[in-house]
mmCIF file of C-alpha atoms in Angstrom:
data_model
loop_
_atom_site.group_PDB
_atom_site.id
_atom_site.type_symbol
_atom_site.label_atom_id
_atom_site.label_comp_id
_atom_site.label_asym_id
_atom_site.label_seq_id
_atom_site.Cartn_x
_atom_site.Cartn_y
_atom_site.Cartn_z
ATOM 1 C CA UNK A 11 32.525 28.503 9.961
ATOM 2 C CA UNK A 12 33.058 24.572 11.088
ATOM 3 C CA UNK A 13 29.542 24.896 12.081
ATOM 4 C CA UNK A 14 28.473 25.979 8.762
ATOM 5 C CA UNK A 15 30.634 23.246 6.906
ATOM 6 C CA UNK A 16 28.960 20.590 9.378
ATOM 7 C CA UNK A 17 25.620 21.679 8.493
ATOM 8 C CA UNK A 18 26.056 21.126 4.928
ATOM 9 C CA UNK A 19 27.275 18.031 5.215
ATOM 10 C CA UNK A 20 24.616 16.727 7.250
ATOM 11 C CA UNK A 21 21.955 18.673 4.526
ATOM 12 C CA UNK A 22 24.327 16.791 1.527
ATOM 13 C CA UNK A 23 24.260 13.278 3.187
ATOM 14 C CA UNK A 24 20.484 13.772 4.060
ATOM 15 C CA UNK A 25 19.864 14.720 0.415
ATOM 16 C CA UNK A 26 21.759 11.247 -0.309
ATOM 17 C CA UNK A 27 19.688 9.056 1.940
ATOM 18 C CA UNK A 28 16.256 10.431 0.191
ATOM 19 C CA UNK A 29 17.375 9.555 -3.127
ATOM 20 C CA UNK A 30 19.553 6.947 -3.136
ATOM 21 C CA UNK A 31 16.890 4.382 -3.649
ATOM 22 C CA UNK A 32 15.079 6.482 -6.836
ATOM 23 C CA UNK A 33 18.258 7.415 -8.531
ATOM 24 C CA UNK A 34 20.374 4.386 -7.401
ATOM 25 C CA UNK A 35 22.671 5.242 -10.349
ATOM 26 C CA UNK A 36 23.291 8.564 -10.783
ATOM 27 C CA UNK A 37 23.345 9.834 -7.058
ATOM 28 C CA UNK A 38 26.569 10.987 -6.746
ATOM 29 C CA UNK A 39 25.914 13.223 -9.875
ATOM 30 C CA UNK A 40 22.583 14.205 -8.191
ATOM 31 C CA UNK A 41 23.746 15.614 -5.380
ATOM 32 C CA UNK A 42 26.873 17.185 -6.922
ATOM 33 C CA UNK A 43 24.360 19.455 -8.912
ATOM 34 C CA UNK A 44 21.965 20.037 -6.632
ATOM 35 C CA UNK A 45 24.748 21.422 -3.246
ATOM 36 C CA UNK A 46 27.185 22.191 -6.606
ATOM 37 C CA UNK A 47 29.566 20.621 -5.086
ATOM 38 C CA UNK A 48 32.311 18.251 -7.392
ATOM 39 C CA UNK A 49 31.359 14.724 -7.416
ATOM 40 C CA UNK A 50 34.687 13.493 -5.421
ATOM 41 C CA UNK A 51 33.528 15.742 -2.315
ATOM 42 C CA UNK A 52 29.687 13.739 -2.603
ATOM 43 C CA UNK A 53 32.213 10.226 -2.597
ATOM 44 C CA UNK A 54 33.216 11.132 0.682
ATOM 45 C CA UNK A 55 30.143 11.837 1.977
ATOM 46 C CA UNK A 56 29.147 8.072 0.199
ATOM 47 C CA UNK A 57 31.962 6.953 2.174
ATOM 48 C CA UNK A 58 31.407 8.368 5.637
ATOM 49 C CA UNK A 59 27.269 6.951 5.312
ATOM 50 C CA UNK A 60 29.195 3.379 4.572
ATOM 51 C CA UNK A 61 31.548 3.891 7.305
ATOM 52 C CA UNK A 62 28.155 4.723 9.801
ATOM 53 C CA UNK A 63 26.703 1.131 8.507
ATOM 54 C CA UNK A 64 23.771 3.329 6.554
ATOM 55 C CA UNK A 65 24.051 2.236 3.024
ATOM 56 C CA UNK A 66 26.057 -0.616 1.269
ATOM 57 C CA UNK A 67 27.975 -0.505 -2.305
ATOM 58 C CA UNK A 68 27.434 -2.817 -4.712
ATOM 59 C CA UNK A 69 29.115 -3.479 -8.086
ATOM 60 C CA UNK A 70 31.707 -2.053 -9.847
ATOM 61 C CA UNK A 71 33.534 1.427 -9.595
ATOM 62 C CA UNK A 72 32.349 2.434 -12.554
ATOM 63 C CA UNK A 73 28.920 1.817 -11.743
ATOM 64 C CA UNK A 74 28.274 1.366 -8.007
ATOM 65 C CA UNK A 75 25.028 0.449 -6.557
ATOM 66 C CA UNK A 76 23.943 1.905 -3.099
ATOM 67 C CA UNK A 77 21.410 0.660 -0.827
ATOM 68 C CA UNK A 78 19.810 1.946 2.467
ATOM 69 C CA UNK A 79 21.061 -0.239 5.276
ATOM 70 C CA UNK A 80 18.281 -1.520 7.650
ATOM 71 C CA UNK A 81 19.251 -0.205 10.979
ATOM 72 C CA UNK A 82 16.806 -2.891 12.779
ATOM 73 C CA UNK A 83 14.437 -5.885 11.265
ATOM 74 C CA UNK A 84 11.870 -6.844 14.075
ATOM 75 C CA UNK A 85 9.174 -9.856 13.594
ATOM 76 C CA UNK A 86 6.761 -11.095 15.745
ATOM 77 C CA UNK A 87 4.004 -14.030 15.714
ATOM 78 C CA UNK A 88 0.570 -13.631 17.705
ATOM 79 C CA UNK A 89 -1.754 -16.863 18.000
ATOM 80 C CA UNK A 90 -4.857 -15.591 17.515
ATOM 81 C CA UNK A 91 -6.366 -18.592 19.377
ATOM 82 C CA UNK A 92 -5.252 -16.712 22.882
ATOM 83 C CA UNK A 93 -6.757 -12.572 24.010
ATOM 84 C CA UNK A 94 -4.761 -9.964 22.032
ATOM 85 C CA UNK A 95 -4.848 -6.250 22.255
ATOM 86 C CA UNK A 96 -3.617 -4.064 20.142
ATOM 87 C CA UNK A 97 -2.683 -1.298 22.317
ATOM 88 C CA UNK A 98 -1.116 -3.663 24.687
ATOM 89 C CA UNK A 99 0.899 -5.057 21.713
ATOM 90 C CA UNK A 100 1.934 -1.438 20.578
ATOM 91 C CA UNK A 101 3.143 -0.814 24.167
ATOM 92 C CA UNK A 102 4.840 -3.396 24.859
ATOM 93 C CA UNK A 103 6.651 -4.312 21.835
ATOM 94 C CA UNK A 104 6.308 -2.181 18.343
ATOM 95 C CA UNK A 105 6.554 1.171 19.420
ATOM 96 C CA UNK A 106 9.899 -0.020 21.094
ATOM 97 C CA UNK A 107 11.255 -1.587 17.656
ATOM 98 C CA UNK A 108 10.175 2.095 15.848
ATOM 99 C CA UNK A 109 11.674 4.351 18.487
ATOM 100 C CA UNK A 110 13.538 7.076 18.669
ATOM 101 C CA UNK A 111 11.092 9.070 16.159
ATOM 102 C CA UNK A 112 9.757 12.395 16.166
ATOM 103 C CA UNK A 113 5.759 12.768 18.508
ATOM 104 C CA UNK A 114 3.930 13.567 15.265
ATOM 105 C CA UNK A 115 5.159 10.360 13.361
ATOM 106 C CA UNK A 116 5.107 8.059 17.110
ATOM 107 C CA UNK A 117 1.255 9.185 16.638
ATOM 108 C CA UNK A 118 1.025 8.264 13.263
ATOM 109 C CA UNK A 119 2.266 4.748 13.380
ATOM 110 C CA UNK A 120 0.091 4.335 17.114
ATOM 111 C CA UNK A 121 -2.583 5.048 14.609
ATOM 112 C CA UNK A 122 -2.097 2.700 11.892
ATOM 113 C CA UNK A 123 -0.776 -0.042 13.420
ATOM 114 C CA UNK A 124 -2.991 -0.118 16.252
ATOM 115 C CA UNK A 125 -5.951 -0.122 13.325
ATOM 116 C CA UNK A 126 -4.896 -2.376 11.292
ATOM 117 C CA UNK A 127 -3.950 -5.063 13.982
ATOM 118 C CA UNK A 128 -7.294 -4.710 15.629
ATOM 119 C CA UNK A 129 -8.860 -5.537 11.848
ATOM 120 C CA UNK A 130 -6.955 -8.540 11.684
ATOM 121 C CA UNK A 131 -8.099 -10.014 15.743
ATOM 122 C CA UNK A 132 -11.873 -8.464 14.573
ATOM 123 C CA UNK A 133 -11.885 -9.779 11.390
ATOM 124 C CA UNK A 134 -9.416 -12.482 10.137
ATOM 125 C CA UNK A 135 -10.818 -15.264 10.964
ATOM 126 C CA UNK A 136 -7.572 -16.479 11.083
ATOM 127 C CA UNK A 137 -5.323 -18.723 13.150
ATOM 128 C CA UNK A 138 -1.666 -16.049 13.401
ATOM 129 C CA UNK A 139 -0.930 -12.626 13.132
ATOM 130 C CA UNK A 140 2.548 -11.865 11.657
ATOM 131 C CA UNK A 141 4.189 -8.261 12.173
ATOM 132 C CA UNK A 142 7.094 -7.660 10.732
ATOM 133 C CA UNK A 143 8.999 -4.008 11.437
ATOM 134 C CA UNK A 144 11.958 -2.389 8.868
ATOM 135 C CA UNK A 145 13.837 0.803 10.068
ATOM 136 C CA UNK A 146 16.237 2.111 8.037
ATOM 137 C CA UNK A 147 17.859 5.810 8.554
ATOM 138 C CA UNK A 148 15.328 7.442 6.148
ATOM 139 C CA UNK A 149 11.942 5.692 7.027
ATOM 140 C CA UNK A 150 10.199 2.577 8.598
ATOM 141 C CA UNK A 151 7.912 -0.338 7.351
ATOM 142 C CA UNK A 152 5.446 -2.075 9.277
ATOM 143 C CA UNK A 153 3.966 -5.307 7.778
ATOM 144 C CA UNK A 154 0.677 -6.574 9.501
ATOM 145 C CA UNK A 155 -0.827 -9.789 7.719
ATOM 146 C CA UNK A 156 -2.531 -12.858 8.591
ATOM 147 C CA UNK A 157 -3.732 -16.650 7.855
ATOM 148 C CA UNK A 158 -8.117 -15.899 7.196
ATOM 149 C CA UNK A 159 -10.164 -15.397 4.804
ATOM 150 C CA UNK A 160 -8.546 -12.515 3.490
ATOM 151 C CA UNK A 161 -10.337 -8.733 3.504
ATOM 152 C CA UNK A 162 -11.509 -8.539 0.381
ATOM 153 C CA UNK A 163 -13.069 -11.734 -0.141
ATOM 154 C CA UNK A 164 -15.121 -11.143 3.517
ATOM 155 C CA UNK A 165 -16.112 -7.395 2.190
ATOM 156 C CA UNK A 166 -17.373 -9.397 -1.003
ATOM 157 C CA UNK A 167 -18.933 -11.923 0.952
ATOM 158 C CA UNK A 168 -20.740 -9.607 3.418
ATOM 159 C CA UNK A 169 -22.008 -7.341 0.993
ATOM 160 C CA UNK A 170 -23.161 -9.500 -1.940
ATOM 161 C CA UNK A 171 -20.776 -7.663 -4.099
ATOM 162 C CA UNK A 172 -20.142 -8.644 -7.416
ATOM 163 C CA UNK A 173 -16.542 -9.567 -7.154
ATOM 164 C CA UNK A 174 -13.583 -8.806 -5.212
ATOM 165 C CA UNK A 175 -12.318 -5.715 -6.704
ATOM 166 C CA UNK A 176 -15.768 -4.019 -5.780
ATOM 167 C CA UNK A 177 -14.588 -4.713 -2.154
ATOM 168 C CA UNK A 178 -11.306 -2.515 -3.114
ATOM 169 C CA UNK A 179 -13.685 0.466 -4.454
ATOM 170 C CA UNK A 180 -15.837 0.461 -1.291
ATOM 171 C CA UNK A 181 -12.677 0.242 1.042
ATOM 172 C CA UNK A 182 -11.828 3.591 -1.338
ATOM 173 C CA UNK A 183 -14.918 5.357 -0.359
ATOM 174 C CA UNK A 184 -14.123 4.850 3.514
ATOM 175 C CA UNK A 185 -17.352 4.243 6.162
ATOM 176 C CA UNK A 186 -17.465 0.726 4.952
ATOM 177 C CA UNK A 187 -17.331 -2.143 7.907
ATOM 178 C CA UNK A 188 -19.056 -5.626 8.390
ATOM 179 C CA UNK A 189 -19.135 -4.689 11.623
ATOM 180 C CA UNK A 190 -20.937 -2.165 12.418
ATOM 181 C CA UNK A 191 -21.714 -2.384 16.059
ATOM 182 C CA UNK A 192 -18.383 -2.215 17.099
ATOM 183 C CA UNK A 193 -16.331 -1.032 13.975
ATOM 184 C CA UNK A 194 -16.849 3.311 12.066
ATOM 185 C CA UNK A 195 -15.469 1.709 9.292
ATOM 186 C CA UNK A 196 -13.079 4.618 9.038
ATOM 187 C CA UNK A 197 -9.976 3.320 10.110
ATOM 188 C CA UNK A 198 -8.470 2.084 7.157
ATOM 189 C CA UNK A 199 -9.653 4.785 4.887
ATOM 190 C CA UNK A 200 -7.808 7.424 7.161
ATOM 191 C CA UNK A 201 -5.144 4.928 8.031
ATOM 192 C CA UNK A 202 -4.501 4.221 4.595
ATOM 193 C CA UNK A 203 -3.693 8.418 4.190
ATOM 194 C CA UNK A 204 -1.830 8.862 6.796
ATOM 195 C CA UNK A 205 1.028 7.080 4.979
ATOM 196 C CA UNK A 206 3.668 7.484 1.871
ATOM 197 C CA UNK A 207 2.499 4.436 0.782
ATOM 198 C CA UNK A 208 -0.259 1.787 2.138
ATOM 199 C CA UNK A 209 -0.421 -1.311 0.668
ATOM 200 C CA UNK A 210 -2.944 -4.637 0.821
ATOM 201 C CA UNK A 211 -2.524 -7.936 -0.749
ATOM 202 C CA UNK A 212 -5.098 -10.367 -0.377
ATOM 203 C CA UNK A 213 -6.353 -12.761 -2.294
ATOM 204 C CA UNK A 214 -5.416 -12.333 -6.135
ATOM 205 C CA UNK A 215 -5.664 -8.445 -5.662
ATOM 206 C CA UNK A 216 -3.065 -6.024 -5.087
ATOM 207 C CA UNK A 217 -4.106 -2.804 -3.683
ATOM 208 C CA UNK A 218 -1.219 0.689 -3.709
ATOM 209 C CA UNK A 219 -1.764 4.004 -2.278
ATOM 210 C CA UNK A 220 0.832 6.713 -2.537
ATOM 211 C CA UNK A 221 0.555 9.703 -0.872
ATOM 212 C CA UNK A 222 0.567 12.863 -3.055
ATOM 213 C CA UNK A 223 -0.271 10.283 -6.222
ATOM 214 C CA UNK A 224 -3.801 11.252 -7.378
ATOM 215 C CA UNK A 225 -4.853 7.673 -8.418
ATOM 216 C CA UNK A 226 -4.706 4.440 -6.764
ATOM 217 C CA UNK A 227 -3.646 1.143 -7.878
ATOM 218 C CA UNK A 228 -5.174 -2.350 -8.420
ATOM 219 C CA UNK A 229 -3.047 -5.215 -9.627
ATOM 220 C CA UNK A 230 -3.847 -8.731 -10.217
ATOM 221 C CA UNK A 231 -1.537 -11.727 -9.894
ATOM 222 C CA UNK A 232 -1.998 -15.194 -11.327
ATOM 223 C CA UNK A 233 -1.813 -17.146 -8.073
ATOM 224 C CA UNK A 234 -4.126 -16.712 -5.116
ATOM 225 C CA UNK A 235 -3.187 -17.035 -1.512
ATOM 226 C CA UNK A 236 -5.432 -16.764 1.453
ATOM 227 C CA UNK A 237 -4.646 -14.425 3.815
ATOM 228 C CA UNK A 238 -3.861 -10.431 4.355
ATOM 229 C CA UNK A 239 -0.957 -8.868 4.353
ATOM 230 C CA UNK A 240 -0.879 -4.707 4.605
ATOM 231 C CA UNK A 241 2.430 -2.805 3.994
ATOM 232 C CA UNK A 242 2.658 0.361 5.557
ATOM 233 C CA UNK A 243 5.773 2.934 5.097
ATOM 234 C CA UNK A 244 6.451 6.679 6.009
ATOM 235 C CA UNK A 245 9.367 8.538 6.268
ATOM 236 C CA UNK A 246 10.842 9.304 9.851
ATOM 237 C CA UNK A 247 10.701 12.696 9.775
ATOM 238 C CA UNK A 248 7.804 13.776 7.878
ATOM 239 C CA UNK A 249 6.146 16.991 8.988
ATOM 240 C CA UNK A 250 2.111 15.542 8.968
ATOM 241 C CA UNK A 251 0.335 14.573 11.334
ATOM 242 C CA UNK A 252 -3.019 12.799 12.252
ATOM 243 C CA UNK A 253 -4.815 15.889 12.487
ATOM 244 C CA UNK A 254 -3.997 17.174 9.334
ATOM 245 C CA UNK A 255 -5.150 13.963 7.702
ATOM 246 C CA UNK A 256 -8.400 14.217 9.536
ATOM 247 C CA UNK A 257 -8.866 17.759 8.693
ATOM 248 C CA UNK A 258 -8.854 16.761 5.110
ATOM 249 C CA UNK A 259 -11.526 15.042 5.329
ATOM 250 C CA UNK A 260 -13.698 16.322 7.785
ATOM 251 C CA UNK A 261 -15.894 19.297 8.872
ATOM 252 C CA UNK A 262 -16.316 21.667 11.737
ATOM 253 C CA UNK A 263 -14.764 20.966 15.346
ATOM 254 C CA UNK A 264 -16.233 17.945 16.295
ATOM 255 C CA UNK A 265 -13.902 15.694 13.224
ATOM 256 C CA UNK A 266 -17.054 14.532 11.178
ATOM 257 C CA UNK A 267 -16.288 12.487 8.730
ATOM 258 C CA UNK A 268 -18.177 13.585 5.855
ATOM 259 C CA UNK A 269 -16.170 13.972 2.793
ATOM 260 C CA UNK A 270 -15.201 11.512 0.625
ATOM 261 C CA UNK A 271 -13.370 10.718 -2.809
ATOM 262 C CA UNK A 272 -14.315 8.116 -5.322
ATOM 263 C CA UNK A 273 -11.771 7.230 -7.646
ATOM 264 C CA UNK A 274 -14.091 6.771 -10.528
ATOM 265 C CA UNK A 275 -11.521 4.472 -12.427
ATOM 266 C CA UNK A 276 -11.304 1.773 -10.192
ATOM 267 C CA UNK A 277 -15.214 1.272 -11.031
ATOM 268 C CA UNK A 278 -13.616 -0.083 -14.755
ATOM 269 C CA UNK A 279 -12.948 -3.746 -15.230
ATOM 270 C CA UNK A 280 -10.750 -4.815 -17.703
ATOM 271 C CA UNK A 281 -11.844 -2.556 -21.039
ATOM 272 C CA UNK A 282 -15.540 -2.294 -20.576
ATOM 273 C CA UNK A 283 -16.703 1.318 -20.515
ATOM 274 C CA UNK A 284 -18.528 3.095 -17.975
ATOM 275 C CA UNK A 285 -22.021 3.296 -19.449
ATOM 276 C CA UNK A 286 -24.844 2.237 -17.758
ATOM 277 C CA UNK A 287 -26.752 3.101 -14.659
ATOM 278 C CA UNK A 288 -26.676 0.013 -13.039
ATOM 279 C CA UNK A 289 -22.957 0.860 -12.971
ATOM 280 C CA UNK A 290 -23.326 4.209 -11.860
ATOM 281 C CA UNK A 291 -25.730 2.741 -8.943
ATOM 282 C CA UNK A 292 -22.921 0.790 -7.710
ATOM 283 C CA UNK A 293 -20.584 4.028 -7.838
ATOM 284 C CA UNK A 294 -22.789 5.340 -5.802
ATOM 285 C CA UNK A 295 -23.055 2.529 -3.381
ATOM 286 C CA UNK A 296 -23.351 4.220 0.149
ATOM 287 C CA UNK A 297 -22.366 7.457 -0.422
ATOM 288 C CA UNK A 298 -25.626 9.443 1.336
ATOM 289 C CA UNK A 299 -23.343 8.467 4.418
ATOM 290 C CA UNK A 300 -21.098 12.132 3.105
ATOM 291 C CA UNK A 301 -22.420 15.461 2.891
ATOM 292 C CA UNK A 302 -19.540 16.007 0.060
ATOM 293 C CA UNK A 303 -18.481 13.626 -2.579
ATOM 294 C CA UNK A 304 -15.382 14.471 -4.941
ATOM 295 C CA UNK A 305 -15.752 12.189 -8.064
ATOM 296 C CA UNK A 306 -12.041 11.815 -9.014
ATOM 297 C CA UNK A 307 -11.857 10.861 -12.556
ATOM 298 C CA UNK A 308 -8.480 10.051 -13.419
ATOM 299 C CA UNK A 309 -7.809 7.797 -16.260
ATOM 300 C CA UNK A 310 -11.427 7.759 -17.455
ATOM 301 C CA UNK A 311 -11.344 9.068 -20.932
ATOM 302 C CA UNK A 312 -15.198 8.778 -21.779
ATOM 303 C CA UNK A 313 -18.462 7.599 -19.990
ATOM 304 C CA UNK A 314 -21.969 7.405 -20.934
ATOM 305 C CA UNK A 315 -25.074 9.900 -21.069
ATOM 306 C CA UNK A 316 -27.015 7.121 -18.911
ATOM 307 C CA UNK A 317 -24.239 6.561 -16.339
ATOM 308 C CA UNK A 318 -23.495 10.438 -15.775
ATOM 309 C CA UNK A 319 -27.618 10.887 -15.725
ATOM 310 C CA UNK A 320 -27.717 8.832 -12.826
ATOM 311 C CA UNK A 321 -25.367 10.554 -11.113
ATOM 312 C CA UNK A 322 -25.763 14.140 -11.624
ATOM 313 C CA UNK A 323 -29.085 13.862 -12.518
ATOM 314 C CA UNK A 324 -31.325 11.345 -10.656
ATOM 315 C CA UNK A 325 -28.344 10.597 -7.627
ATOM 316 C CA UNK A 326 -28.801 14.646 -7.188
ATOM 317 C CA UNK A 327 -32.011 15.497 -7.314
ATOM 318 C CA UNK A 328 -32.850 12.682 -4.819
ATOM 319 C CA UNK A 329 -30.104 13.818 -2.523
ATOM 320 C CA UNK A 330 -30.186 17.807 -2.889
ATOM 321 C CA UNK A 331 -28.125 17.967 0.469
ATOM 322 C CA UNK A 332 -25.015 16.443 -0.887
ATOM 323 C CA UNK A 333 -22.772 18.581 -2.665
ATOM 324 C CA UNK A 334 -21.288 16.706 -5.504
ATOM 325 C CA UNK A 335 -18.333 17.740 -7.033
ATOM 326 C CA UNK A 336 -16.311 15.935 -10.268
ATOM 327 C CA UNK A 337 -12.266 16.736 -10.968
ATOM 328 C CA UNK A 338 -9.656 15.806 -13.748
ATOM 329 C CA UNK A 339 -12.320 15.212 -16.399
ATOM 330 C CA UNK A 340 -11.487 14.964 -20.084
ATOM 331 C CA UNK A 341 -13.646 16.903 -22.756
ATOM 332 C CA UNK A 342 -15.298 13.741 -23.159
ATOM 333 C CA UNK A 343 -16.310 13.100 -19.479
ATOM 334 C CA UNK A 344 -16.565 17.267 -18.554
ATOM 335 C CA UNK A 345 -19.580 17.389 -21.801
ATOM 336 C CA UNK A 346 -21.517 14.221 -20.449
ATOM 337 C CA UNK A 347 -21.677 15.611 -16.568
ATOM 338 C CA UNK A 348 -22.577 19.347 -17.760
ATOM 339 C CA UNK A 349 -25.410 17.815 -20.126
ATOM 340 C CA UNK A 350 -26.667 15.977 -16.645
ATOM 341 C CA UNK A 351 -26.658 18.676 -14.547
ATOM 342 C CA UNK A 352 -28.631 20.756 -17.632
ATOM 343 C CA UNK A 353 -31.540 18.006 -17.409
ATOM 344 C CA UNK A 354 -31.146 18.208 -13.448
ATOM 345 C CA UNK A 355 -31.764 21.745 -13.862
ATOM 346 C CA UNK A 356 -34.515 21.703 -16.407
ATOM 347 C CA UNK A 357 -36.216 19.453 -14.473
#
């Protein structure tokens, strides 16, 4: 029975470290309805998480205000200007500022840090690498960023793209590096996956994606800085791993990466509409590198006959090996691509 009464606890104060953050206000009520339990019995669970230095209380007792307690902060300078390593690095220093955590999530963050600081000694052009590493009891945050040029600016610059933000859709797409030689360009599409959330700011752009969210995110801000900085956060016990991420996106045994999903809306600046081929051509900017491309269009409420003809039409015919494939369509979008692949098929 006392084993059965610890259990719960630990399941009710679990429960309470999840959500504290996303229902900062109402938690106690939360958690009273989902273990129906009374609210005074989830106070002393509040309590005992306060007393183990997890979360603080702020405000009044009318209307408290909880927040997750960092259980470690961790930063760390690199001159750039001397040999780094990244593995050497992870050894030596992060993995021992993450630890204890489960294999499968160890693996995850050897992954994407060990990517993402080996983009910014490749790449940079900078003069300092900055890591900075947040654990808390629910999940860790590892911030990589640097002094250059700043990634999206040299993926604008190295591809004669039109501006910035095109850098962002490409980076989408995955297979995109300056670097070929040395670089798949697949680390920080899979990276960038692997995560709850994966976030880059450089430049004036702001770059978001959430795992399990269907869309990503581009922001702008009003002041530029130079630089990179990528924000990368998963929970400490999360059940995936990097071979399920891979699997997503790959074929057969030998982890070919040849799928691939274009979020169609980030194609969109400001309110223009997409209409014309030459914006369809850059859409399609480099993806005969996938056998199977998922067109993903998610906040696009209309496009044009010429822009879905090149495409589904012209894109296809000229590529009959790549299956193409288009989801979360309105009426508007779902008429244009059937009236496309009608011509394709006429023709």
């Amino acid at each position: 029975m006392t084993s059965k009464v610890r259990e719960k606890g630990e399941q009710v104060r679990r429960f309470i470290l999840e959500n504290i953050e996303s229902h900062n206000g109402d938690i106690a009520a939360l958690a009273a309805s989902e273990f129906s339990i009374t609210r005074q019995a989830v106070n002393k669970h509040l309590q005992r998480l306060r007393e183990q230095g997890c979360i603080t209380k702020e405000g009044s007792t009318r209307a408290p205000i909880y927040r997750l307690v960092p259980l470690s902060t961790k930063r760390f300078v690199y001159d750039l200007s001397k040999p780094l390593q990244e593995d050497v690095i992870w050894r030596a220093e992060i993995r021992e500022a993450i630890e204890p955590l489960p294999d499968n999530v160890l693996n995850i963050w050897h992954h994407g840090f060990t990517e993402m600081f080996n983009n910014a000694i490749d790449h940079s052009g900078g003069t300092s690498i900055y890591v900075e590493v947040n654990k808390t009891a629910i999940s860790t945050e590892i911030i990589v960023s640097d002094d250059g040029i700043g990634i999206f600016k040299k993926i604008q610059v190295e591809f004669d793209l039109l501006d910035e933000r095109h850098a962002i859709f490409e980076l989408a797409k995955g297979k995109l590096t300056t670097d070929p030689r040395n670089h798949s360009g697949e680390g920080i599409f899979f990276t960038s996956r692997m995560f709850d959330s994966f976030d880059i700011l450089s430049g004036g752009l702001y770059f978001s994606h959430e795992r399990g969210k269907p869309e990503d995110w581009l922001l702008e801000r009003s002041k530029e800085k130079s630089g990179t900085a990528v924000f990368m956060n998963l929970h400490n016990h999360t059940a995936r791993t990097t071979k399920k991420i891979f699997d997503e996106y790959a074929e057969g045994d030998d982890y070919t990466f040849d799928k691939t999903v274009v979020p169609v809306s980030l194609a969109k600046f400001g309110t223009d509409q997409l209409v014309s081929r030459s914006q369809a051509k850059r859409l399609l900017a480099r993806v005969e590198l996938f056998k199977q491309v998922v067109f993903d269009f998610k906040n696009v409420e209309m496009i044009g006959q010429a822009f879905a003809d090149q495409i589904f039409r012209v894109f296809a015919n000229e590529h009959p090996e790549i299956k193409l494939l288009a989801i979360n369509m309105s009426t508007e979008v779902e008429d244009m691509v059937s009236r496309a692949r009608a011509n394709r098929a006429d023709g």
